[in-house]
Coordinates of C-alpha atoms and ligand atoms in Angstrom, one line a residue:
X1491 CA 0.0 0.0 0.0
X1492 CA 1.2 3.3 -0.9
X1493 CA 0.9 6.4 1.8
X1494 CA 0.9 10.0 0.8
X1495 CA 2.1 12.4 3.4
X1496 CA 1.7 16.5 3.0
X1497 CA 2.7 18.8 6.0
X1498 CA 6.7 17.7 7.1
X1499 CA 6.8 20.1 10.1
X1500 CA 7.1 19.8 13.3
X1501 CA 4.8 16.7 14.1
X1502 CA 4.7 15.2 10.6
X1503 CA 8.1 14.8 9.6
X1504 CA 8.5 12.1 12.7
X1505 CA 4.8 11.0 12.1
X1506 CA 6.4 10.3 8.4
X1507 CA 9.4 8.7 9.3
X1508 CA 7.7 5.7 11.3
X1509 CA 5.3 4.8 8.9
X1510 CA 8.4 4.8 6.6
X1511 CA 10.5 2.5 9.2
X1512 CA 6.9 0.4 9.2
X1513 CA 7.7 -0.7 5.8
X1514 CA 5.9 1.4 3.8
X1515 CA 6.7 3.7 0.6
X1516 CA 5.8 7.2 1.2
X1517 CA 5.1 9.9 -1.4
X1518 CA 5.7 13.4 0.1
X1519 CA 4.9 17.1 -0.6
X1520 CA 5.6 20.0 1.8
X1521 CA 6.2 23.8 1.0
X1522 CA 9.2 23.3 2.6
X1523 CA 12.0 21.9 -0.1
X1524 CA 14.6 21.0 2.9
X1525 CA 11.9 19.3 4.7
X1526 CA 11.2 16.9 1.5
X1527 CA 14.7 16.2 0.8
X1528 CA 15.4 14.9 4.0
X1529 CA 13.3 12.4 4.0
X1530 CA 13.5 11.6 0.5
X1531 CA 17.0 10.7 1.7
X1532 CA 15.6 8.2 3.7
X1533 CA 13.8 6.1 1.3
X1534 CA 10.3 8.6 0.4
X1535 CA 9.0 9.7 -2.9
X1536 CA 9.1 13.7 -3.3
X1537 CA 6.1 14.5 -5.2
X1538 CA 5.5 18.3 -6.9
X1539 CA 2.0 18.9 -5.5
X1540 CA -0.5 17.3 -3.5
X1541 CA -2.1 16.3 -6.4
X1542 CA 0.8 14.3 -7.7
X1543 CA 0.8 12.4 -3.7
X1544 CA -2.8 11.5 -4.0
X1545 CA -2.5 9.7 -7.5
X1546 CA 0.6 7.5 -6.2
X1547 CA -1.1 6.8 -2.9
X1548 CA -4.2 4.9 -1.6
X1549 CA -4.1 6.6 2.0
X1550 CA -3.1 10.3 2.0
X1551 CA -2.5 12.1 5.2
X1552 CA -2.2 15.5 5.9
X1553 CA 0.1 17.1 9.3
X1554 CA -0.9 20.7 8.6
X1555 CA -1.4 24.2 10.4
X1556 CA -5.0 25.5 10.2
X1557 CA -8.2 25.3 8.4
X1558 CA -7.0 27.2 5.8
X1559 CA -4.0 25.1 4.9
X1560 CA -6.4 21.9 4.8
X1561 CA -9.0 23.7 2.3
X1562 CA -6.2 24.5 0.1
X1563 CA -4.5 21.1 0.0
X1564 CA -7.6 19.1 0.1
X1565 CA -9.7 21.3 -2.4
X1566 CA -7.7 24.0 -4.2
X1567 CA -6.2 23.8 -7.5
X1568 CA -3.8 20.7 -7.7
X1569 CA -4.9 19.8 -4.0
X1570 CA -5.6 16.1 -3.1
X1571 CA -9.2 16.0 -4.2
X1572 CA -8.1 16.5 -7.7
X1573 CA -5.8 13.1 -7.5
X1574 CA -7.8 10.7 -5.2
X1575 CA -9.6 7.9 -7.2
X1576 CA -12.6 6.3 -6.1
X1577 CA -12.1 4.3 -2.6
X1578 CA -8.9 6.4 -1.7
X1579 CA -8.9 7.5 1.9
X1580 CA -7.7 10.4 3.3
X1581 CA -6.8 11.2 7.1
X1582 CA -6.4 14.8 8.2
X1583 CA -4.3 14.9 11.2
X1584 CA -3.8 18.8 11.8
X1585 CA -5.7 20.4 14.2
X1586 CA -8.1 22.2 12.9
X1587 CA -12.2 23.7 13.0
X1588 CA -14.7 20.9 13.8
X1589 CA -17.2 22.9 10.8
X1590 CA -14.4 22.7 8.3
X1591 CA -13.6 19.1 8.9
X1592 CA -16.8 18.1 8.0
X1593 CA -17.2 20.6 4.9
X1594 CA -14.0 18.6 3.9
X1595 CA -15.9 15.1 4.8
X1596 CA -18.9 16.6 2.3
X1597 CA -16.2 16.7 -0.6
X1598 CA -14.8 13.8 -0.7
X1599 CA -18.1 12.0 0.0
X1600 CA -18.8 13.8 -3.1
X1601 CA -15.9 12.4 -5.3
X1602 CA -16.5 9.0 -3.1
X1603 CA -13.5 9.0 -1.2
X1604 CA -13.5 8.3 2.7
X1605 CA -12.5 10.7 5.2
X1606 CA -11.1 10.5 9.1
X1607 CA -9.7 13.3 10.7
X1608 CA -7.1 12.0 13.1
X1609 CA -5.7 15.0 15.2
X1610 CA -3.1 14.5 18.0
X1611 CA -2.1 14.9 21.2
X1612 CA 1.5 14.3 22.4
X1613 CA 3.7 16.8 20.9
X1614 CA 7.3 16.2 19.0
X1615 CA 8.5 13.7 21.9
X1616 CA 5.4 11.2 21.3
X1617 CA 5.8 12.0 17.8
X1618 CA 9.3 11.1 17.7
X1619 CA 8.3 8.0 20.0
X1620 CA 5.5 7.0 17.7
X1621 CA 3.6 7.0 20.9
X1622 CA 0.8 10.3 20.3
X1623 CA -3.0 10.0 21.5
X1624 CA -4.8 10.4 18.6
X1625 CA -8.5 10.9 18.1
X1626 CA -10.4 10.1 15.3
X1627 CA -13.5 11.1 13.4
X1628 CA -15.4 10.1 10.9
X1629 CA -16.6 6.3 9.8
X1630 CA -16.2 3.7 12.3
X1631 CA -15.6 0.9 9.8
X1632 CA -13.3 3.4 8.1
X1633 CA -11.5 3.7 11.3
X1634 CA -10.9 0.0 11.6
X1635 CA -9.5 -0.2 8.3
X1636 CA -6.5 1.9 9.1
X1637 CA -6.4 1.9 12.8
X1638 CA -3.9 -1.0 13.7
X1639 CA -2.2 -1.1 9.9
X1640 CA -1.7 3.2 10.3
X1641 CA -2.8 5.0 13.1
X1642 CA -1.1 2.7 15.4
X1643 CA 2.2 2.8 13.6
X1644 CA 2.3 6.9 14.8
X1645 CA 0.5 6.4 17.7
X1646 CA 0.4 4.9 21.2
X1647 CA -3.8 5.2 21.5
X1648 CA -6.4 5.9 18.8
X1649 CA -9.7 6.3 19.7
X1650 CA -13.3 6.5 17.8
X1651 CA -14.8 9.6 18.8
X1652 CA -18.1 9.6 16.7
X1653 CA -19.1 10.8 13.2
X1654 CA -17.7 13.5 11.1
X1655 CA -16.2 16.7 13.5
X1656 CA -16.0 14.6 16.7
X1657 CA -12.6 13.9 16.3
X1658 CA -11.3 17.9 16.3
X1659 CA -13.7 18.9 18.9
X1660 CA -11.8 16.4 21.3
X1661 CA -8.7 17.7 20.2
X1662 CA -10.4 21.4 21.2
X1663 CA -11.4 20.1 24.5
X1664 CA -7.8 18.7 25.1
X1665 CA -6.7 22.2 23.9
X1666 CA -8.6 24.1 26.5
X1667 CA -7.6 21.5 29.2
X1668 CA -3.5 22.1 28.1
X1669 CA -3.4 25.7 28.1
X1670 CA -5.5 25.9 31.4
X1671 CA -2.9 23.8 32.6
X1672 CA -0.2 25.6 31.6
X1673 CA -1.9 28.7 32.7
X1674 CA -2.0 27.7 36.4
X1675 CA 1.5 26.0 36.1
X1676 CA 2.7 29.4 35.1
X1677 CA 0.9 31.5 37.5
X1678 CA 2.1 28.8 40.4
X1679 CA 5.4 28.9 39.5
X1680 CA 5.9 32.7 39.3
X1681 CA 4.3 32.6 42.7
X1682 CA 6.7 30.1 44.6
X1683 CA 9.2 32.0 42.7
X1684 CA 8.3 35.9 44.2
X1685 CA 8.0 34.5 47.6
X1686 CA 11.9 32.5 47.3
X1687 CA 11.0 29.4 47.2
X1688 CA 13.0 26.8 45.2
X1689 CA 11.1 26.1 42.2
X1690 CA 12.9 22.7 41.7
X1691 CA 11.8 21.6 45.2
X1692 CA 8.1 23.0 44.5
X1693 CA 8.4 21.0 41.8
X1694 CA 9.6 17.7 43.2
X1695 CA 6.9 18.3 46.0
X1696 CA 3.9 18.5 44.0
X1697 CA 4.4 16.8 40.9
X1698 CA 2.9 13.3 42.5
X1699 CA 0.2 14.9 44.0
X1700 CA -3.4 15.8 42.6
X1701 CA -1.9 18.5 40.9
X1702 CA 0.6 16.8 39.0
X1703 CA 0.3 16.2 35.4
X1704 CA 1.8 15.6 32.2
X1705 CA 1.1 19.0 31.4
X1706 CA 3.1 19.6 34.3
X1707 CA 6.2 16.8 34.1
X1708 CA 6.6 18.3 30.4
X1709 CA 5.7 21.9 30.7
X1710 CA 7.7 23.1 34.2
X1711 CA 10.6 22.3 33.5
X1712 CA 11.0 24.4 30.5
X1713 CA 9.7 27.1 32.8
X1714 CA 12.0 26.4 34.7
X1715 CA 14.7 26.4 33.0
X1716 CA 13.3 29.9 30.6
X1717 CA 14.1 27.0 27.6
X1718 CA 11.2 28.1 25.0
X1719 CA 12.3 26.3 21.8
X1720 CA 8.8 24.9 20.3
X1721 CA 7.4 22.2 20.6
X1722 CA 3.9 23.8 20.3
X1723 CA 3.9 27.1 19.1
X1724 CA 2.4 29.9 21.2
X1725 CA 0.6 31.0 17.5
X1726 CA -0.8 27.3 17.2
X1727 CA -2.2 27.7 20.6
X1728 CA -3.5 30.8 19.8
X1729 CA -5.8 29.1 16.8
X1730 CA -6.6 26.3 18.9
X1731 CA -8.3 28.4 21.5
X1732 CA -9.8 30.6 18.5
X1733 CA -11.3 27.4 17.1
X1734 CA -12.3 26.7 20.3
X1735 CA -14.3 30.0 21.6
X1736 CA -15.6 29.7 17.7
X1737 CA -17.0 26.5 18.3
X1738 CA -18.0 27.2 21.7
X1739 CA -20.2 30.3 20.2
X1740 CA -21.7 28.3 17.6
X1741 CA -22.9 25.3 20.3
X1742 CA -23.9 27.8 23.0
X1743 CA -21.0 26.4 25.6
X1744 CA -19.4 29.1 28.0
X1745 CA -15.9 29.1 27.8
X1746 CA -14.7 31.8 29.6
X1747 CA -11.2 30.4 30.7
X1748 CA -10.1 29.6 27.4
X1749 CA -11.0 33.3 26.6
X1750 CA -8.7 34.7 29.6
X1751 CA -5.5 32.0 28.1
X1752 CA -5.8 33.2 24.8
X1753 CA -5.6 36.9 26.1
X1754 CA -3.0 36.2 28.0
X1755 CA -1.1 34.4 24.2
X1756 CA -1.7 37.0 22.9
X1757 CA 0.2 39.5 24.8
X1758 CA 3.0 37.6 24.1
X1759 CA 2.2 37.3 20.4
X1760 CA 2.0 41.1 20.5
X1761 CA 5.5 41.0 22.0
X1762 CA 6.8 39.3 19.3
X1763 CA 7.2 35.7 21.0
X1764 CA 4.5 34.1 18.5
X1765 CA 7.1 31.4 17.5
X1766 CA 7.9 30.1 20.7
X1767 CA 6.6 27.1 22.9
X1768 CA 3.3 27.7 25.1
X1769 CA 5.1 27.3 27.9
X1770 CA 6.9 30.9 27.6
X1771 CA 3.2 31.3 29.3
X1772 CA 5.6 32.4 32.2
X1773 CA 7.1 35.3 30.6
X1774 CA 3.5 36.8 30.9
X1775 CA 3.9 36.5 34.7
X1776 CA 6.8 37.9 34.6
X1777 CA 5.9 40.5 32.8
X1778 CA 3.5 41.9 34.9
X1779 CA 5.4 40.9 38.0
X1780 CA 8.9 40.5 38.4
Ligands
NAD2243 P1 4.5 23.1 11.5 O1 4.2 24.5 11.2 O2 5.8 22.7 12.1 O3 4.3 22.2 10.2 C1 3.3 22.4 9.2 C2 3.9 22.0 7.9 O4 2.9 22.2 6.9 C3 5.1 22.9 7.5 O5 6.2 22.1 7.2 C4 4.5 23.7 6.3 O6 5.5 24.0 5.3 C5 3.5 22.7 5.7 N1 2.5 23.4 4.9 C6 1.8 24.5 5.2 N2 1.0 24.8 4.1 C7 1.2 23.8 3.2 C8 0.7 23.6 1.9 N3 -0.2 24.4 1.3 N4 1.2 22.6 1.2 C9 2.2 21.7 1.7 N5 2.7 21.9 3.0 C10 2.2 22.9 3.7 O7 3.3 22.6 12.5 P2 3.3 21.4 13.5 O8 3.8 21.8 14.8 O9 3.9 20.2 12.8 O10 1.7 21.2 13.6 C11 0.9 20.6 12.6 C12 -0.5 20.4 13.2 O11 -0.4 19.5 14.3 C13 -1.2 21.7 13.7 O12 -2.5 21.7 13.4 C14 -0.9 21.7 15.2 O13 -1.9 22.4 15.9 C15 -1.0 20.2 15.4 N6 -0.3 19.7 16.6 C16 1.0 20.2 16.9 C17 1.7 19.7 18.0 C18 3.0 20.2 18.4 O14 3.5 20.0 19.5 N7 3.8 20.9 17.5 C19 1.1 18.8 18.9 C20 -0.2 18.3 18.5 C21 -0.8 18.7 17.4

């Protein structure tokens, strides 16, 4: 079986590279020419479009930013609807709006191609490990078909979350639960910190306790230690939670804590610190308090 894989970034270059040391042949696209060389050296097929990856491919996935990325490479001009043949299937693993995953559903049910969207959880470590949460919408039997052969070659979990949409707004509810999280890890942080108290020994306290987390065991230390290299982009963080309060609006949910995290982004974005990880969270703290 042939896979097509557009998006080499962050999370899908590693995604990539398993389902390449799983056996099978990849055909690639990215904007990125370095990106696509690289792993061309390792045994994938560079394609010129995303056209050109669906016609070599049966499965196509796609690792990319937003919305807007998807609707282009699924349904613009020499996107992936315009190689798919009948029976492809295409998994969208970006994290993007629940309404535009199923518009996308809608067209290829149109040209009779299948659908999941597959977004993750995990960041570059898990995607590195092949070990990411993913969580999938879409067809259940379509699911089956690729769950154990695909998902689970990128993944340590992949989970049916209901019909078309139900797979992203997961992913936006483990958005809102992240940056919460690193919201109060922040905030605690700054505090133990102002008052002269070791932050490493706060850390080692508290980490086993109820308000330990993975959040936490990934997130404080790069606090910590004022490291900020991404990881998850403060601007990817910043759509999340758009896509979020959007949502949230459309289905009549309050969701006013996401609303006071993505304030709090964007101050940073406004300083400039779009580009690095969420957990420069703490540089808002300090900010306003040191
Ligand atoms: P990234 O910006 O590192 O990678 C995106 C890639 O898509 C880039 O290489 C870019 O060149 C490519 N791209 C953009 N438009 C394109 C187009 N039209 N055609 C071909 N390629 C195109 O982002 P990332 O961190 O890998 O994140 C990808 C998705 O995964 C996002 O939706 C993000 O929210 C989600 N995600 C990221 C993380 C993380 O920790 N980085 C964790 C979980 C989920």
């Amino acid at each position: 079986m042939n896979i097509g894989f557009i998006g080499l970034g962050i999370m899908g270059y590693p995604m990539a590279k398993n389902l390449i040391s799983a056996g099978y042949t990849l055909h690639i696209f990215d904007l990125v020419s370095e990106r696509v060389e690289q792993l061309a050296t390792l045994g994938a097929v560079a394609e010129i479009n995303a056209e050109a990856v669906a016609k070599q491919s049966d499965v196509i996935i796609t690792m990319l930013p937003n919305s807007s990325h998807v609707q282009e490479v699924m349904l613009g001009d020499h996107g992936v609807l315009k190689g798919t043949h009948p029976g492809s299937i295409v998994i969208d693993m970006s994290s993007i709006a629940p309404e535009v995953s199923k518009q996308v559903y809608q067209a290829c049910e149109a040209k009779q191609v299948e659908m999941l969207e597959a977004p993750v959880s995990g960041g570059e470590p898990k995607a590195i490990d092949g070990t990411l949460s993913i969580m999938v919408g879409g067809k259940q039997d379509v699911f089956e078909q690729v769950k154990d052969s695909i998902l689970l070659k990128m993944g340590a979990s992949a989970v049916y979350c209901g019909g078309p949409g139900a797979g992203n707004t997961t992913k936006l509810a483990n958005q809102i639960i992240v940056a919460c999280n690193i919201a109060a890890c922040a905030e605690a942080f700054h505090l133990a910190k102002q008052a002269d108290v070791d932050c490493n020994l706060v850390f080692q306290a508290i980490r086993g306790g109820l308000a330990g987390s993975t959040v936490m065991d990934a997130k404080v230390p790069m606090m910590l230690n004022h490291q900020f290299d991404p990881g998850f982009r403060i601007e990817l963080h910043i759509k999340d939670l758009n896509n979020a309060i959007e949502t949230a609006h459309t289905v009549g949910s309050p969701v006013p804590l996401s609303a006071q995290v993505m304030e709090m982004f964007q101050v940073l974005k406004q300083k400039g610190q779009a580009a690095k990880d969420h957990s420069a969270l703490m540089e808002y703290y300090e900010l306003l308090g040191d």
